[in-house]
XYZ file of C-alpha atoms in Angstrom:
757
model
C 51.728 -44.658 20.366
C 49.107 -42.434 18.546
C 45.765 -42.106 19.971
C 42.827 -42.053 17.736
C 44.495 -42.962 14.707
C 41.681 -44.081 12.609
C 39.526 -41.046 13.345
C 42.593 -38.745 12.154
C 42.983 -40.963 9.057
C 39.131 -40.642 8.364
C 39.186 -36.775 9.157
C 42.232 -36.157 6.833
C 40.537 -38.576 3.936
C 37.742 -36.147 3.660
C 39.449 -32.868 4.641
C 40.594 -31.874 0.979
C 36.894 -32.123 -0.584
C 35.431 -30.162 2.430
C 37.947 -27.239 1.852
C 37.182 -27.308 -1.661
C 33.303 -27.096 -0.800
C 33.863 -24.136 1.609
C 35.918 -22.073 -0.872
C 32.871 -22.615 -3.501
C 30.525 -21.495 -0.780
C 32.394 -18.818 0.593
C 33.644 -17.696 -3.151
C 37.336 -16.638 -1.556
C 40.549 -17.932 -0.434
C 40.621 -19.230 2.964
C 42.353 -18.525 6.269
C 43.645 -21.906 8.214
C 40.947 -20.930 10.905
C 38.145 -21.347 8.212
C 39.497 -24.228 6.734
C 39.178 -26.227 10.060
C 35.880 -24.572 10.789
C 34.168 -25.441 7.512
C 35.665 -28.831 7.636
C 33.774 -29.555 10.990
C 30.563 -28.504 10.236
C 27.925 -30.725 11.653
C 26.187 -30.572 8.279
C 29.029 -32.274 6.612
C 30.232 -30.149 3.441
C 29.738 -26.371 3.631
C 26.852 -25.107 1.469
C 26.941 -21.534 2.713
C 29.118 -18.917 3.929
C 28.852 -17.952 7.648
C 28.910 -14.353 8.926
C 31.825 -13.889 11.471
C 30.495 -12.483 14.753
C 26.933 -12.998 13.951
C 25.957 -16.492 12.665
C 25.511 -19.360 15.203
C 26.973 -22.603 13.559
C 26.770 -26.343 14.520
C 29.974 -28.054 14.527
C 31.390 -31.747 15.056
C 34.510 -31.369 17.202
C 36.882 -34.603 17.161
C 37.173 -35.057 20.851
C 36.679 -33.854 24.536
C 39.285 -33.251 27.184
C 38.551 -32.673 30.968
C 40.619 -32.022 33.823
C 39.612 -33.283 37.300
C 38.216 -30.108 38.910
C 35.703 -29.567 35.969
C 35.256 -33.342 34.778
C 33.086 -33.984 38.044
C 30.304 -31.573 37.009
C 30.574 -32.386 33.585
C 30.248 -36.112 34.050
C 27.685 -35.585 36.521
C 25.499 -34.033 34.180
C 26.611 -36.789 31.470
C 25.215 -39.268 33.738
C 22.006 -37.926 33.407
C 22.006 -37.654 29.525
C 21.004 -41.533 29.171
C 23.820 -42.659 27.014
C 26.082 -45.918 27.298
C 29.264 -44.657 25.923
C 30.508 -41.187 24.850
C 30.151 -40.594 21.044
C 33.719 -39.036 20.678
C 36.916 -39.818 21.974
C 37.123 -38.185 25.493
C 39.891 -38.098 28.374
C 40.075 -37.088 32.025
C 43.059 -35.717 33.258
C 43.770 -35.501 37.261
C 45.967 -32.240 37.878
C 44.058 -29.624 39.818
C 43.676 -31.127 43.037
C 46.985 -31.929 43.968
C 48.292 -28.834 46.362
C 51.928 -27.697 46.374
C 53.152 -27.612 49.854
C 56.285 -29.652 50.305
C 57.654 -31.093 46.916
C 56.605 -33.486 44.362
C 56.333 -37.075 46.110
C 54.696 -35.787 49.192
C 52.399 -33.700 48.089
C 51.316 -36.659 45.322
C 50.853 -38.791 48.182
C 48.824 -36.444 50.263
C 46.482 -35.763 47.321
C 45.840 -39.185 46.499
C 44.816 -40.135 50.076
C 42.899 -36.667 50.250
C 41.028 -36.898 47.134
C 40.761 -40.722 47.135
C 36.898 -40.493 46.564
C 37.076 -38.303 43.950
C 39.576 -39.905 42.093
C 37.786 -43.258 42.429
C 34.644 -41.424 40.997
C 36.452 -40.063 38.020
C 38.186 -43.511 37.458
C 34.937 -45.411 37.670
C 32.732 -43.018 35.435
C 35.442 -43.105 33.048
C 35.756 -46.703 32.734
C 32.082 -47.010 32.397
C 31.769 -44.511 29.602
C 34.792 -45.178 27.272
C 36.586 -42.329 28.718
C 40.345 -42.319 28.937
C 41.762 -41.575 32.427
C 44.804 -39.975 33.189
C 46.068 -40.750 36.809
C 47.195 -37.954 39.533
C 50.908 -37.381 38.651
C 50.437 -38.014 35.027
C 50.735 -34.220 34.252
C 48.529 -31.158 33.444
C 45.749 -31.528 30.930
C 47.236 -29.278 28.386
C 50.646 -30.470 28.415
C 49.364 -33.991 28.185
C 46.974 -32.936 25.214
C 49.853 -31.680 22.987
C 51.894 -34.679 23.738
C 49.507 -37.304 23.142
C 46.220 -35.862 21.450
C 46.633 -32.802 19.702
C 46.916 -33.008 15.694
C 47.117 -30.565 12.896
C 43.494 -29.420 11.332
C 41.444 -31.193 14.131
C 38.823 -29.719 16.279
C 38.591 -30.232 19.886
C 37.100 -28.875 23.061
C 37.819 -28.957 26.746
C 36.574 -28.183 29.974
C 39.448 -25.492 30.791
C 39.915 -22.337 29.395
C 43.716 -23.182 28.461
C 42.347 -26.234 26.323
C 43.727 -23.226 23.620
C 47.163 -24.644 24.403
C 46.639 -26.963 21.545
C 46.656 -24.905 19.053
C 50.426 -24.715 19.154
C 49.875 -28.301 17.315
C 47.452 -26.652 14.333
C 44.396 -27.685 16.039
C 41.233 -25.539 16.926
C 41.172 -26.217 20.542
C 38.265 -24.219 22.631
C 37.614 -24.026 26.201
C 34.029 -24.599 27.036
C 32.005 -25.274 30.239
C 30.846 -28.909 31.310
C 27.428 -28.820 29.795
C 29.048 -28.203 26.286
C 31.399 -31.018 26.793
C 28.271 -33.251 27.860
C 26.509 -32.396 24.396
C 29.495 -33.549 22.308
C 29.871 -36.613 24.399
C 26.425 -37.506 24.080
C 26.701 -37.025 20.368
C 25.074 -33.843 19.977
C 26.544 -30.966 17.571
C 28.028 -28.066 19.578
C 27.237 -24.871 18.891
C 29.341 -21.683 18.365
C 28.793 -18.016 17.014
C 31.093 -17.683 13.899
C 34.272 -16.168 15.395
C 35.595 -12.897 14.002
C 39.446 -13.332 12.952
C 42.641 -11.632 14.193
C 45.832 -12.344 11.935
C 49.196 -11.789 13.791
C 52.001 -11.572 11.471
C 55.216 -12.397 12.915
C 58.427 -11.192 11.226
C 62.278 -11.723 12.098
C 63.485 -14.338 14.853
C 63.741 -14.480 18.446
C 67.310 -14.289 19.769
C 69.025 -14.011 23.294
C 66.721 -13.493 26.468
C 63.682 -13.181 24.391
C 61.199 -16.304 24.072
C 57.673 -17.235 22.740
C 56.314 -16.285 25.905
C 57.138 -12.599 25.227
C 55.226 -12.480 22.012
C 52.094 -13.443 23.721
C 52.756 -10.976 26.518
C 53.098 -8.109 23.913
C 49.876 -9.391 22.167
C 48.192 -9.207 25.515
C 49.271 -5.766 26.082
C 48.001 -4.664 22.454
C 44.606 -6.347 22.824
C 43.836 -6.195 26.452
C 42.153 -8.918 28.599
C 38.939 -8.370 26.494
C 40.591 -7.528 22.918
C 40.173 -11.189 21.671
C 36.801 -11.662 22.689
C 34.729 -13.464 20.059
C 37.769 -13.934 17.911
C 40.154 -16.546 16.908
C 43.910 -15.444 16.650
C 45.707 -17.050 13.668
C 49.535 -16.373 13.416
C 51.535 -16.494 10.313
C 54.739 -15.518 8.539
C 58.185 -16.437 8.690
C 58.555 -15.416 12.405
C 55.762 -18.224 13.390
C 57.283 -20.912 11.300
C 60.509 -20.430 13.397
C 59.076 -20.856 16.550
C 59.255 -24.463 18.248
C 55.968 -26.174 18.466
C 55.815 -26.144 22.217
C 56.706 -22.274 21.970
C 53.766 -21.853 19.860
C 51.808 -23.825 22.367
C 52.729 -21.019 24.857
C 51.468 -18.268 22.988
C 48.110 -20.184 22.146
C 47.786 -20.835 26.000
C 48.065 -17.500 27.314
C 45.472 -16.398 24.244
C 42.640 -17.273 27.084
C 44.172 -13.869 28.792
C 43.166 -11.816 26.114
C 39.395 -13.587 25.772
C 40.121 -15.132 22.327
C 37.982 -18.121 21.423
C 41.082 -19.664 20.602
C 44.672 -19.382 18.824
C 46.330 -21.434 16.165
C 49.371 -21.454 14.020
C 49.646 -23.458 10.506
C 51.118 -26.628 10.219
C 54.950 -26.512 9.571
C 58.285 -28.717 9.825
C 58.519 -27.866 13.735
C 55.223 -29.482 14.013
C 56.140 -32.378 12.257
C 59.151 -33.004 14.339
C 57.450 -32.632 17.421
C 54.688 -35.254 16.343
C 57.621 -37.403 15.240
C 59.376 -36.901 18.643
C 56.478 -37.644 20.733
C 55.622 -40.849 19.244
C 53.145 -39.875 16.336
C 54.807 -40.432 13.152
C 51.485 -41.899 11.383
C 50.079 -38.442 12.490
C 53.030 -36.511 10.924
C 52.724 -38.351 8.024
C 49.167 -38.107 7.472
C 49.465 -34.120 8.036
C 52.478 -34.172 5.346
C 50.079 -35.760 3.000
C 47.652 -32.859 3.319
C 50.023 -30.025 4.247
C 48.568 -27.610 1.603
C 45.165 -27.792 3.380
C 46.840 -27.230 6.936
C 47.792 -23.570 6.627
C 46.079 -20.421 5.191
C 45.820 -19.995 1.559
C 48.766 -17.870 -0.142
C 46.670 -15.020 -0.956
C 45.453 -14.710 2.697
C 48.836 -14.156 3.978
C 50.060 -12.012 0.856
C 47.111 -9.514 1.660
C 46.144 -10.330 5.250
C 44.177 -7.138 5.997
C 41.672 -8.216 3.234
C 40.986 -11.659 4.906
C 41.305 -10.626 8.685
C 39.062 -8.393 10.866
C 41.977 -6.944 12.547
C 45.797 -7.422 11.704
C 48.740 -7.256 14.144
C 52.351 -7.493 13.065
C 55.218 -8.207 15.372
C 58.955 -7.901 14.532
C 60.460 -10.692 16.555
C 64.028 -9.543 15.752
C 63.252 -6.243 17.816
C 60.999 -7.838 20.638
C 62.295 -7.118 24.082
C 61.472 -9.645 26.809
C 58.153 -8.409 28.778
C 57.306 -8.669 32.379
C 53.400 -8.591 32.913
C 51.275 -7.426 35.718
C 50.612 -7.172 38.444
C 46.961 -8.275 39.106
C 45.983 -8.425 35.365
C 47.869 -10.270 32.776
C 47.775 -7.378 30.243
C 49.760 -4.905 31.928
C 52.777 -5.350 29.617
C 56.112 -3.875 30.631
C 59.240 -4.303 28.258
C 62.124 -5.123 30.616
C 63.975 -2.237 29.848
C 61.376 0.023 31.418
C 60.151 -2.551 34.305
C 62.561 -1.521 36.887
C 61.372 2.310 36.490
C 57.757 0.956 36.847
C 58.522 -0.830 39.763
C 59.862 2.179 41.373
C 57.153 4.904 40.423
C 54.273 2.479 41.275
C 55.718 1.472 44.533
C 55.448 -2.179 43.993
C 57.664 -4.464 46.285
C 61.062 -4.712 44.945
C 62.066 -7.755 46.630
C 61.138 -10.769 44.828
C 59.824 -13.374 47.237
C 59.190 -16.340 45.052
C 59.836 -17.124 41.374
C 57.848 -20.458 39.902
C 58.492 -21.741 36.455
C 56.469 -24.536 34.653
C 52.539 -24.949 34.563
C 50.939 -25.772 31.360
C 52.038 -22.495 29.937
C 55.950 -23.068 30.258
C 56.965 -26.679 31.082
C 58.206 -28.131 27.764
C 61.906 -29.507 27.420
C 62.728 -26.265 25.739
C 61.435 -24.030 28.635
C 63.070 -26.442 31.109
C 66.483 -26.265 29.398
C 66.389 -22.550 28.788
C 65.738 -21.890 32.379
C 68.336 -24.403 33.732
C 71.145 -22.736 31.298
C 70.626 -19.709 33.692
C 70.595 -21.451 36.973
C 73.660 -23.657 35.944
C 75.575 -20.034 35.628
C 74.432 -19.392 38.892
C 75.723 -22.317 40.751
C 79.015 -22.054 38.853
C 79.357 -18.762 40.020
C 78.817 -19.682 43.535
C 75.109 -18.382 43.679
C 71.808 -20.030 44.866
C 68.381 -18.006 44.270
C 67.656 -15.289 46.580
C 64.371 -15.925 46.103
C 62.329 -19.022 46.894
C 62.239 -21.299 43.721
C 59.888 -23.858 42.465
C 59.677 -26.001 39.125
C 55.972 -27.534 37.918
C 56.967 -29.982 35.298
C 53.987 -30.471 32.762
C 53.634 -33.817 32.597
C 55.561 -37.076 33.956
C 56.791 -37.623 30.466
C 58.652 -34.188 30.488
C 59.524 -34.612 34.092
C 61.039 -37.916 33.464
C 63.084 -36.757 30.578
C 64.568 -33.611 32.025
C 65.417 -35.601 35.244
C 67.363 -38.185 33.367
C 69.039 -35.398 31.471
C 70.063 -33.817 34.703
C 67.976 -30.513 34.586
C 66.235 -31.014 37.845
C 69.539 -31.542 39.499
C 70.807 -28.167 38.057
C 67.813 -26.570 39.899
C 68.081 -28.226 43.076
C 71.528 -27.103 43.177
C 70.592 -23.716 42.936
C 67.929 -24.265 45.594
C 64.792 -24.792 43.864
C 62.098 -27.386 44.565
C 60.397 -29.533 42.214
C 56.831 -29.884 42.570
C 54.309 -32.242 41.267
C 53.357 -32.632 37.635
C 50.351 -30.541 38.513
C 48.567 -27.095 38.361
C 49.452 -26.082 41.739
C 50.205 -22.717 42.617
C 49.014 -21.525 38.897
C 45.316 -22.085 40.114
C 45.847 -21.361 43.883
C 46.747 -24.873 45.046
C 49.707 -23.372 47.035
C 50.162 -23.774 50.570
C 52.708 -21.262 50.671
C 55.126 -20.920 53.614
C 54.594 -17.163 54.803
C 53.864 -15.845 58.470
C 51.734 -13.099 57.082
C 49.162 -14.323 54.372
C 48.038 -10.528 53.685
C 51.557 -8.958 53.720
C 52.282 -7.066 50.682
C 55.023 -9.057 48.384
C 56.197 -9.371 44.877
C 56.392 -12.925 42.939
C 57.151 -13.821 39.210
C 55.923 -16.669 37.603
C 55.824 -18.298 34.124
C 52.021 -18.914 34.248
C 49.562 -17.349 32.339
C 47.034 -15.624 35.078
C 47.937 -13.152 37.852
C 44.264 -11.924 39.322
C 44.629 -10.667 42.513
C 44.400 -13.812 45.354
C 45.121 -16.182 42.383
C 48.344 -17.871 43.225
C 48.001 -17.886 47.296
C 45.011 -16.273 48.320
C 46.851 -12.793 49.347
C 45.096 -10.017 47.832
C 48.615 -7.898 48.443
C 50.720 -10.436 46.437
C 51.654 -8.516 43.658
C 52.138 -11.434 40.792
C 53.834 -10.652 37.718
C 54.343 -13.087 34.632
C 57.467 -13.664 32.603
C 59.276 -16.278 30.807
C 60.681 -19.129 32.623
C 64.347 -17.752 31.967
C 63.496 -14.237 32.912
C 61.705 -15.502 36.080
C 64.891 -17.683 37.108
C 67.275 -14.514 36.502
C 65.059 -12.654 38.839
C 65.051 -15.338 41.420
C 68.755 -15.373 41.363
C 68.875 -11.914 41.875
C 65.765 -11.806 44.232
C 64.891 -8.249 43.219
C 62.206 -7.151 40.814
C 64.599 -4.273 39.055
C 67.155 -6.735 38.031
C 67.648 -6.761 34.533
C 69.695 -9.973 33.138
C 70.113 -8.265 29.949
C 72.438 -5.237 31.367
C 72.895 -5.603 34.989
C 75.586 -7.666 36.807
C 75.391 -9.944 39.907
C 77.847 -10.016 42.473
C 78.563 -13.037 44.937
C 79.231 -13.113 48.704
C 82.938 -12.302 47.971
C 82.265 -9.030 45.732
C 82.856 -10.613 42.567
C 80.729 -9.556 39.638
C 79.424 -11.490 36.599
C 76.858 -11.093 33.973
C 74.653 -13.706 33.111
C 74.885 -15.231 29.442
C 72.080 -15.253 27.121
C 70.122 -18.858 27.881
C 70.510 -21.821 25.593
C 67.651 -24.136 25.183
C 67.246 -27.434 23.150
C 63.811 -27.780 21.928
C 63.674 -31.770 21.535
C 65.726 -34.041 23.585
C 68.620 -35.376 21.924
C 68.105 -38.981 23.336
C 64.330 -38.615 22.995
C 61.520 -38.439 25.354
C 61.217 -41.221 27.827
C 59.244 -42.401 30.484
C 58.652 -45.498 32.658
C 54.668 -44.877 33.558
C 52.955 -41.976 31.777
C 49.931 -42.647 34.009
C 47.316 -43.632 31.241
C 44.530 -45.875 32.169
C 42.166 -47.219 29.415
C 38.868 -47.699 29.687
C 36.923 -51.326 29.719
C 35.715 -52.192 26.577
C 32.481 -53.106 28.001
C 31.467 -50.569 30.676
C 27.980 -51.770 31.212
C 29.231 -54.078 34.432
C 30.834 -51.098 35.999
C 29.230 -49.285 38.772
C 29.732 -45.497 39.750
C 28.859 -44.755 43.164
C 28.252 -41.767 44.871
C 27.658 -41.902 48.613
C 24.777 -39.958 49.664
C 26.479 -38.627 52.678
C 29.642 -37.375 50.767
C 30.686 -33.652 51.058
C 32.755 -33.977 47.977
C 30.345 -35.526 45.594
C 26.540 -34.913 44.855
C 24.168 -36.542 42.264
C 22.277 -33.728 40.275
C 18.995 -32.888 40.449
C 17.414 -31.283 37.016
C 16.737 -27.399 37.348
C 12.903 -26.491 37.133
C 11.607 -25.382 33.897
C 10.479 -21.535 33.225
C 7.152 -20.876 34.742
C 6.072 -19.234 31.296
C 5.581 -15.792 32.851
C 7.602 -12.217 33.093
C 9.583 -12.524 36.363
C 8.674 -9.842 38.571
C 9.611 -8.904 42.482
C 13.222 -10.115 41.982
C 15.627 -8.529 44.413
C 19.251 -7.211 43.615
C 21.471 -9.605 44.655
C 24.697 -7.820 44.307
C 26.055 -4.665 42.213
C 29.541 -5.895 41.582
C 31.993 -3.162 40.873
C 34.923 -3.349 38.660
C 36.578 -6.576 37.537
C 34.488 -9.605 38.150
C 36.281 -12.899 36.962
C 35.424 -16.584 37.438
C 37.660 -16.373 40.452
C 35.688 -13.722 41.961
C 32.291 -15.867 41.197
C 33.601 -19.278 42.386
C 37.132 -19.094 43.718
C 39.499 -22.144 43.199
C 42.477 -22.920 45.746
C 40.697 -24.588 48.894
C 37.252 -24.778 47.061
C 38.365 -26.888 44.103
C 37.376 -30.074 46.553
C 34.003 -29.298 46.424
C 33.982 -29.122 42.549
C 31.568 -32.267 42.506
C 29.182 -31.042 45.258
C 27.127 -28.306 43.859
C 25.465 -27.459 47.188
C 28.591 -27.252 49.125
C 30.596 -25.101 46.543
C 27.812 -22.772 46.413
C 29.154 -21.350 49.584
C 31.623 -19.774 47.652
C 29.298 -17.906 45.308
C 30.525 -14.305 44.325
C 32.374 -13.870 47.618
C 35.342 -12.242 45.736
C 32.898 -9.818 44.036
C 33.344 -5.838 45.145
C 30.018 -4.734 46.373
C 29.407 -1.326 44.533
C 27.688 0.298 47.380
C 30.045 -0.335 50.571
C 33.313 -1.341 48.775
C 33.379 -4.786 50.563
C 33.447 -8.245 49.034
C 30.880 -10.864 50.507
C 29.039 -8.225 52.177
C 25.534 -7.764 50.751
C 22.424 -6.147 52.100
C 19.609 -8.871 52.599
C 16.223 -6.812 51.419
C 14.061 -9.196 53.450
C 15.954 -8.260 56.810
C 17.930 -4.946 56.233
C 20.891 -6.824 57.553
C 24.066 -7.140 56.044
C 25.526 -10.920 55.184
C 27.518 -12.953 53.099
C 26.517 -13.204 49.682
C 25.661 -17.053 49.318
C 23.806 -16.767 52.843
C 21.906 -13.852 51.887
C 20.842 -15.691 48.518
C 20.097 -18.861 50.392
C 17.814 -16.569 52.604
C 16.169 -15.656 49.340
C 15.847 -18.918 48.116
C 14.016 -20.176 51.169
C 11.592 -17.195 50.699
C 11.011 -18.027 46.991
C 12.620 -15.087 45.906
C 14.503 -14.661 43.067
C 17.221 -12.198 42.532
C 19.744 -10.642 40.025
C 23.337 -10.088 39.670
C 24.751 -6.719 38.199
C 28.097 -6.744 36.930
C 30.460 -4.331 34.992
C 32.822 -5.036 31.741
C 34.280 -8.367 30.636
C 32.126 -10.025 33.316
C 33.207 -13.782 34.037
C 36.666 -13.436 32.340
C 38.988 -16.030 33.198
C 38.630 -19.866 33.760
C 35.934 -21.822 31.820
C 34.643 -23.195 35.147
C 30.945 -23.692 35.131
C 30.597 -23.512 38.444
C 30.418 -19.749 38.246
C 27.249 -20.060 36.148
C 25.768 -23.331 37.812
C 25.846 -21.905 41.612
C 23.839 -18.883 41.025
C 21.447 -21.095 39.197
C 21.050 -23.512 41.942
C 20.748 -20.648 44.754
C 17.832 -19.047 42.660
C 19.383 -16.085 40.728
C 17.184 -15.645 37.789
C 19.555 -13.097 35.627
C 22.665 -11.804 35.238
C 22.883 -8.310 33.895
C 26.454 -6.793 32.794
C 27.787 -3.932 30.487
C 29.463 -7.019 28.870
C 30.193 -11.014 29.011
C 33.526 -12.705 28.347
C 32.336 -15.445 26.032
C 32.470 -18.928 27.914
C 30.616 -17.521 30.821
C 27.862 -16.127 29.038
C 27.352 -19.309 27.148
C 27.755 -21.340 30.536
C 24.849 -19.075 31.870
C 22.593 -19.810 28.826
C 23.416 -23.476 29.064
C 22.179 -23.726 32.696
C 18.750 -22.041 31.669
C 19.831 -18.340 33.149
C 19.246 -15.077 31.718
C 22.625 -13.526 30.707
C 21.827 -9.979 29.683
C 23.595 -6.712 28.797
C 22.987 -2.879 29.106
C 21.608 -1.268 26.035
C 22.720 1.730 27.468
C 25.712 1.039 30.089
C 25.318 4.221 31.798
C 22.006 2.733 32.910
C 24.445 0.855 35.456
C 24.347 3.818 37.576
C 20.572 3.776 37.849
C 20.496 0.589 40.056
C 20.251 1.290 43.689
C 21.115 -1.057 46.501
C 17.208 -1.692 47.635
C 15.792 -2.139 44.334
C 12.952 -4.945 43.106
C 13.354 -5.876 39.971
C 10.735 -6.983 37.168
C 11.932 -8.662 33.736
C 9.455 -7.972 31.131
C 9.153 -9.156 27.524
C 9.800 -13.217 28.548
C 6.250 -14.322 27.019
C 7.642 -13.009 23.716
C 11.229 -13.539 24.080
C 12.616 -13.681 20.548
C 16.425 -13.656 18.915
C 17.405 -9.990 18.323
C 14.220 -8.803 20.446
C 15.372 -6.276 23.487
C 13.651 -7.002 26.980
C 13.117 -4.618 29.530
C 13.621 -4.301 33.354
C 12.062 -2.293 35.693
C 14.271 -1.322 38.968
C 11.571 -0.349 41.464
C 13.217 1.899 44.004
C 12.617 1.847 47.900
C 11.347 5.805 47.576
C 8.320 4.450 45.235
C 9.836 5.417 41.910
C 11.184 3.178 39.356
C 13.851 3.189 36.251
C 12.610 1.190 33.324
C 15.385 0.265 30.964
C 16.094 -1.973 28.028
C 18.431 -4.878 27.896
C 19.750 -6.804 25.032
C 20.900 -10.627 24.949
C 22.393 -12.610 22.526
C 20.133 -15.803 22.401
C 18.999 -17.610 19.367
C 15.997 -19.912 18.948
C 17.734 -22.897 20.355
C 19.279 -21.131 23.271
C 15.557 -19.806 24.089
C 14.472 -23.130 24.181
C 17.240 -23.878 27.011
C 16.033 -21.285 29.220
C 12.321 -22.492 28.671
C 13.348 -25.935 29.617
C 15.218 -24.741 32.562
C 18.753 -26.125 31.453
C 20.358 -27.247 28.004
C 20.605 -30.691 30.073
C 16.832 -31.239 30.342
C 16.255 -31.107 26.655
C 19.152 -33.934 26.079
C 17.706 -35.982 28.623
C 14.084 -35.757 27.091
C 15.241 -36.538 23.770
C 17.081 -39.737 24.744
C 14.090 -40.973 27.149
C 11.792 -40.611 23.892
C 14.227 -42.997 22.310
C 14.124 -45.563 24.774
């Protein structure tokens, strides 16, 4: 069954004329990325060319997807917008709140009981506003979207940074905050700075132990965690068309780790095969009819340096398997050099847990390749020396691989099958450990490996690899084991060498599932009641943020000067805090508790300037709020990288932080701050970061003449009576300045709908 087929047919019917208009407006051949972006302009057919990295453009996405942790806040905001139904097809996926502890059945049952209030809220609000609801156990949002909703040439947004996974099926899929999703569901245009373009030319063909995962691990090593910021990566070349559709999805998924707006591949035979294999023949037929428009123009790929801002070329025939980490997904190691790196850096060589699956690597192909390695072990009398877990990406994948015997293969090796959910990938892991702070090593086929990300332990050295490499290392129980060259020995001293993994892209018997877990909304939701208890500690109706006072901001206090990496995990942790994602007051108690204070090298320990005492970050900020004093957060490079969670912007806004001043922002977080009426500012001179002292009071000057491209000034008044005045930059356009003045973008939406009643 193909969802939203009439919407897709309508888009395809206009696609050719939209591309013709874009070529005329730009006067040049087009990349695939440009074709899709220009085909989704809010205004309709293109009449002008947009400058990459400079012009803000309004788009009309085809659909919205939300996962349960972010959907709560997104839908609480949408409830304030005044609409009776969402304006575009939208879905909610319950995947984040299921904690991995024992195994799939027990963990899912426990989650349904613990989170019943939240699931009931999401089901009822979806029912009321015409939103498709995927029940807990149905699967991880990104895998379900790839299987059910993604389509070549489309454009979608999702309230999760790994929404980009869908680019494997040729759709521009972008992670956003809930306020952006609220705009689109309310029928308003969605704004994005026209992205720069990075072309990735793939030549050759993968073989042996090398997998699609290794392509993005290599790219992450080249571009680093912020090298893709403000850009879309477009993959092309013979090597690209040789990859499976789900392999392409893996590559796009981890594009979030380099800060990319999204990543995309052109439509090809592998995508058509996947569409037909997942019951979407109508979509494949429609894409076939306009196939020439669903890839970049020939001139672009013949002379890519002329049409992309940057070009990277990778020969897949020469690519080695990679292992990235620890603590950052861009520290890339070819496997031939990894054992030496482990020794030189003193990382724990013993591998304690291997974890495969997640939204990044849980396809049928991934599972079969890993299972072929596991089967070799069991046939030779081996079980995994490390703990080993398998997280299926969807009920459809889980049911099919169980039918075909692969889950049994893993269990014979000692593996434990977890629920179809995010689990350990996002910190939802009740890890069995006698010492939660012990130095140790794990390897996953996930996408992100920041400190504390998986199990809350800052001393867990997490490495990222393909499922088959992860499986092989789990069998050996050692990071320094190289399955391409090394031998294993069983209890009898018999040696054997693992053979290259073998995988099957599409199940020979086809996909199967008894209950995929989908719940369609009511045709008329007007009679559906959405109940939020006023005494709930999980859900809280929102109150509008106050509008700007109309003056410069003076007498603000420095809350924290964060040192080094400060991701959204540092600003608003996941794991056990996920249960408060629908309650802004309660979740604000985790605000910036993971950020490192520049002045004392401690986390969650800052000076309260009103008392002179040190306390927690949220506790100190609550004291400032109670006293009617605003504050400023100062940060380092790429502040807010990682997850799209808008809680990292809403919590400071709710507690009274007025501005965030950093050396540079990650894209989604900067947008989230703007949407919530915050000031997101950057140093004009990054060295000015060093001028800020712990006891500073701060003035922000120039707000009464706040304008696009015009610098503001900040005055840092020091405790000794001296001061430093610095210039700060911003990227606000006229509309975003209105969000600031109104107190939040949602306040403007609400007023517009109220005026039409």
